[in-house]
């Protein structure tokens, strides 16, 4: 009853003094709005996950593959050129996601343009033709899987 009386008084005051402020949102509305913001953050993060999954699919993660034997779904090499080996698939996949995130944020020295690097430029460095890779085909494959163009700047995945 008191709440209704306050609402009526506020409506009357806003008409009399022509107050055009937005009404104070209900606490439930605020909670829902915050939950939506968190969901949007999760969706943005999942772009890295989807990118890593597309790389894994292109690399061919199956029992006879090197990536499978090394628990390295991205076939990532160390600085000495050997393929990294991880204790578990999850550890290797997490490393791949972290690798992609660091590149997007400009925190990986192998990519001088950082997040301004396009998806195609990324694969020219990540899977160079000198190592018998096909970076253009790789970029096109991943772009199709992600529903983007290979000219997208990788910072868009953050």
CSV table of N, CA, C and O in Angstrom, one decimal, residues 51-98:
chain,number,residue,atom,x,y,z
A,51,UNK,N,37.3,-20.6,-32.8
A,51,UNK,CA,38.5,-20.5,-33.7
A,51,UNK,C,39.4,-21.6,-33.4
A,51,UNK,O,39.9,-22.3,-34.3
A,52,UNK,N,39.7,-21.9,-32.1
A,52,UNK,CA,40.5,-23.1,-31.8
A,52,UNK,C,39.9,-24.4,-32.3
A,52,UNK,O,40.7,-25.3,-32.8
A,53,UNK,N,38.6,-24.5,-32.1
A,53,UNK,CA,38.0,-25.8,-32.6
A,53,UNK,C,38.1,-25.9,-34.1
A,53,UNK,O,38.3,-27.0,-34.6
A,54,UNK,N,38.0,-24.8,-34.8
A,54,UNK,CA,38.2,-24.8,-36.3
A,54,UNK,C,39.6,-25.2,-36.7
A,54,UNK,O,39.8,-26.0,-37.6
A,55,UNK,N,40.6,-24.7,-35.9
A,55,UNK,CA,42.0,-25.1,-36.2
A,55,UNK,C,42.2,-26.6,-35.9
A,55,UNK,O,42.8,-27.3,-36.7
A,56,UNK,N,41.6,-27.1,-34.8
A,56,UNK,CA,41.7,-28.5,-34.5
A,56,UNK,C,41.1,-29.3,-35.6
A,56,UNK,O,41.7,-30.3,-36.0
A,57,UNK,N,40.0,-28.9,-36.1
A,57,UNK,CA,39.3,-29.7,-37.2
A,57,UNK,C,40.2,-29.7,-38.4
A,57,UNK,O,40.4,-30.7,-39.1
A,58,UNK,N,40.8,-28.5,-38.8
A,58,UNK,CA,41.6,-28.5,-40.0
A,58,UNK,C,42.9,-29.3,-39.8
A,58,UNK,O,43.3,-30.0,-40.7
A,59,UNK,N,43.5,-29.3,-38.6
A,59,UNK,CA,44.7,-30.1,-38.3
A,59,UNK,C,44.4,-31.6,-38.3
A,59,UNK,O,45.3,-32.4,-38.6
A,60,UNK,N,43.2,-32.0,-38.1
A,60,UNK,CA,42.8,-33.4,-38.1
A,60,UNK,C,43.2,-34.1,-36.8
A,60,UNK,O,44.2,-34.7,-36.7
A,61,UNK,N,42.5,-33.9,-35.8
A,61,UNK,CA,42.7,-34.5,-34.5
A,61,UNK,C,42.1,-35.9,-34.4
A,61,UNK,O,41.0,-36.0,-34.0
A,62,UNK,N,42.9,-36.9,-34.8
A,62,UNK,CA,42.4,-38.3,-34.7
A,62,UNK,C,43.5,-39.2,-34.3
A,62,UNK,O,44.7,-38.8,-34.3
A,63,UNK,N,43.2,-40.4,-33.8
A,63,UNK,CA,44.3,-41.2,-33.1
A,63,UNK,C,45.6,-41.4,-33.9
A,63,UNK,O,46.6,-41.5,-33.2
A,64,UNK,N,45.6,-41.4,-35.2
A,64,UNK,CA,46.9,-41.6,-35.9
A,64,UNK,C,47.6,-40.3,-36.2
A,64,UNK,O,48.7,-40.4,-36.7
A,65,UNK,N,47.1,-39.2,-35.8
A,65,UNK,CA,47.7,-37.9,-36.1
A,65,UNK,C,48.8,-37.5,-35.1
A,65,UNK,O,48.7,-37.9,-33.9
A,66,UNK,N,49.7,-36.7,-35.5
A,66,UNK,CA,50.7,-36.2,-34.6
A,66,UNK,C,50.1,-35.3,-33.5
A,66,UNK,O,50.5,-35.3,-32.4
A,67,UNK,N,49.1,-34.5,-33.9
A,67,UNK,CA,48.4,-33.6,-32.9
A,67,UNK,C,47.8,-34.5,-31.8
A,67,UNK,O,47.8,-34.1,-30.7
A,68,UNK,N,47.2,-35.6,-32.2
A,68,UNK,CA,46.6,-36.5,-31.2
A,68,UNK,C,47.7,-37.1,-30.3
A,68,UNK,O,47.5,-37.1,-29.0
A,69,UNK,N,48.8,-37.6,-30.8
A,69,UNK,CA,49.8,-38.2,-30.1
A,69,UNK,C,50.5,-37.2,-29.1
A,69,UNK,O,50.9,-37.6,-28.0
A,70,UNK,N,50.6,-36.0,-29.5
A,70,UNK,CA,51.2,-34.9,-28.7
A,70,UNK,C,50.2,-34.2,-27.8
A,70,UNK,O,50.6,-33.2,-27.1
A,71,UNK,N,48.9,-34.5,-27.9
A,71,UNK,CA,47.8,-33.7,-27.2
A,71,UNK,C,47.9,-32.3,-27.5
A,71,UNK,O,47.8,-31.4,-26.7
A,72,UNK,N,48.2,-32.0,-28.8
A,72,UNK,CA,48.5,-30.7,-29.3
A,72,UNK,C,47.5,-30.4,-30.5
A,72,UNK,O,47.9,-30.5,-31.7
A,73,UNK,N,46.2,-30.1,-30.2
A,73,UNK,CA,45.2,-30.0,-31.3
A,73,UNK,C,45.5,-28.9,-32.3
A,73,UNK,O,45.0,-28.9,-33.4
A,74,UNK,N,46.4,-27.9,-32.0
A,74,UNK,CA,46.8,-26.9,-32.9
A,74,UNK,C,48.1,-27.1,-33.6
A,74,UNK,O,48.5,-26.3,-34.4
A,75,UNK,N,48.8,-28.3,-33.3
A,75,UNK,CA,50.1,-28.6,-33.9
A,75,UNK,C,51.0,-27.4,-33.7
A,75,UNK,O,51.7,-27.0,-34.6
A,76,UNK,N,51.1,-26.8,-32.5
A,76,UNK,CA,51.9,-25.6,-32.3
A,76,UNK,C,53.3,-26.1,-32.0
A,76,UNK,O,53.6,-27.1,-31.4
A,77,UNK,N,54.2,-25.3,-32.6
A,77,UNK,CA,55.7,-25.6,-32.5
A,77,UNK,C,56.3,-24.8,-31.4
A,77,UNK,O,55.9,-23.7,-31.1
A,78,UNK,N,57.4,-25.3,-30.9
A,78,UNK,CA,58.2,-24.5,-29.9
A,78,UNK,C,59.1,-23.6,-30.7
A,78,UNK,O,59.2,-23.7,-31.9
A,79,UNK,N,59.9,-22.8,-30.0
A,79,UNK,CA,60.8,-21.9,-30.7
A,79,UNK,C,61.9,-22.7,-31.4
A,79,UNK,O,62.4,-22.1,-32.4
A,80,UNK,N,62.3,-23.9,-31.0
A,80,UNK,CA,63.3,-24.7,-31.7
A,80,UNK,C,62.7,-25.4,-32.9
A,80,UNK,O,63.4,-26.1,-33.6
A,81,UNK,N,61.4,-25.3,-33.2
A,81,UNK,CA,60.8,-25.9,-34.4
A,81,UNK,C,60.2,-27.2,-34.1
A,81,UNK,O,59.5,-27.8,-35.0
A,82,UNK,N,60.3,-27.8,-32.9
A,82,UNK,CA,59.7,-29.1,-32.6
A,82,UNK,C,58.2,-28.9,-32.2
A,82,UNK,O,57.9,-27.8,-31.6
A,83,UNK,N,57.4,-29.9,-32.4
A,83,UNK,CA,56.0,-29.7,-32.0
A,83,UNK,C,55.9,-29.9,-30.4
A,83,UNK,O,56.5,-30.8,-29.8
A,84,UNK,N,55.1,-29.0,-29.8
A,84,UNK,CA,54.9,-29.1,-28.4
A,84,UNK,C,54.1,-30.4,-28.0
A,84,UNK,O,53.3,-30.8,-28.8
A,85,UNK,N,54.4,-30.9,-26.9
A,85,UNK,CA,53.7,-32.1,-26.3
A,85,UNK,C,53.1,-31.7,-25.0
A,85,UNK,O,53.7,-31.1,-24.2
A,86,UNK,N,51.8,-32.0,-24.8
A,86,UNK,CA,51.1,-31.7,-23.6
A,86,UNK,C,50.7,-32.9,-22.9
A,86,UNK,O,50.5,-34.0,-23.5
A,87,UNK,N,50.4,-32.8,-21.6
A,87,UNK,CA,50.0,-34.0,-20.8
A,87,UNK,C,48.7,-34.5,-21.1
A,87,UNK,O,48.4,-35.7,-21.0
A,88,UNK,N,47.8,-33.6,-21.5
A,88,UNK,CA,46.4,-34.0,-21.8
A,88,UNK,C,45.9,-33.2,-23.0
A,88,UNK,O,46.4,-32.1,-23.3
A,89,UNK,N,44.8,-33.7,-23.6
A,89,UNK,CA,44.1,-32.9,-24.6
A,89,UNK,C,43.7,-31.6,-24.1
A,89,UNK,O,43.9,-30.5,-24.8
A,90,UNK,N,43.1,-31.5,-22.9
A,90,UNK,CA,42.6,-30.3,-22.4
A,90,UNK,C,43.7,-29.2,-22.2
A,90,UNK,O,43.6,-28.1,-22.5
A,91,UNK,N,44.9,-29.7,-21.7
A,91,UNK,CA,46.0,-28.8,-21.5
A,91,UNK,C,46.5,-28.2,-22.9
A,91,UNK,O,46.7,-27.1,-23.0
A,92,UNK,N,46.5,-29.1,-23.9
A,92,UNK,CA,46.9,-28.6,-25.2
A,92,UNK,C,45.9,-27.7,-25.8
A,92,UNK,O,46.2,-26.7,-26.5
A,93,UNK,N,44.6,-28.0,-25.6
A,93,UNK,CA,43.5,-27.1,-26.2
A,93,UNK,C,43.5,-25.8,-25.5
A,93,UNK,O,43.4,-24.7,-26.1
A,94,UNK,N,43.7,-25.8,-24.1
A,94,UNK,CA,43.8,-24.5,-23.4
A,94,UNK,C,45.0,-23.7,-23.8
A,94,UNK,O,44.8,-22.5,-23.9
A,95,UNK,N,46.1,-24.3,-24.1
A,95,UNK,CA,47.2,-23.6,-24.6
A,95,UNK,C,46.9,-23.0,-26.0
A,95,UNK,O,47.3,-21.8,-26.2
A,96,UNK,N,46.3,-23.7,-26.8
A,96,UNK,CA,45.9,-23.1,-28.1
A,96,UNK,C,45.0,-21.9,-28.0
A,96,UNK,O,45.2,-20.9,-28.6
A,97,UNK,N,44.0,-22.0,-27.1
A,97,UNK,CA,43.1,-20.9,-26.9
A,97,UNK,C,43.9,-19.7,-26.3
A,97,UNK,O,43.7,-18.5,-26.7
A,98,UNK,N,44.8,-19.9,-25.4
A,98,UNK,CA,45.6,-18.9,-24.8
A,98,UNK,C,46.5,-18.3,-25.9
A,98,UNK,O,46.7,-17.0,-25.9
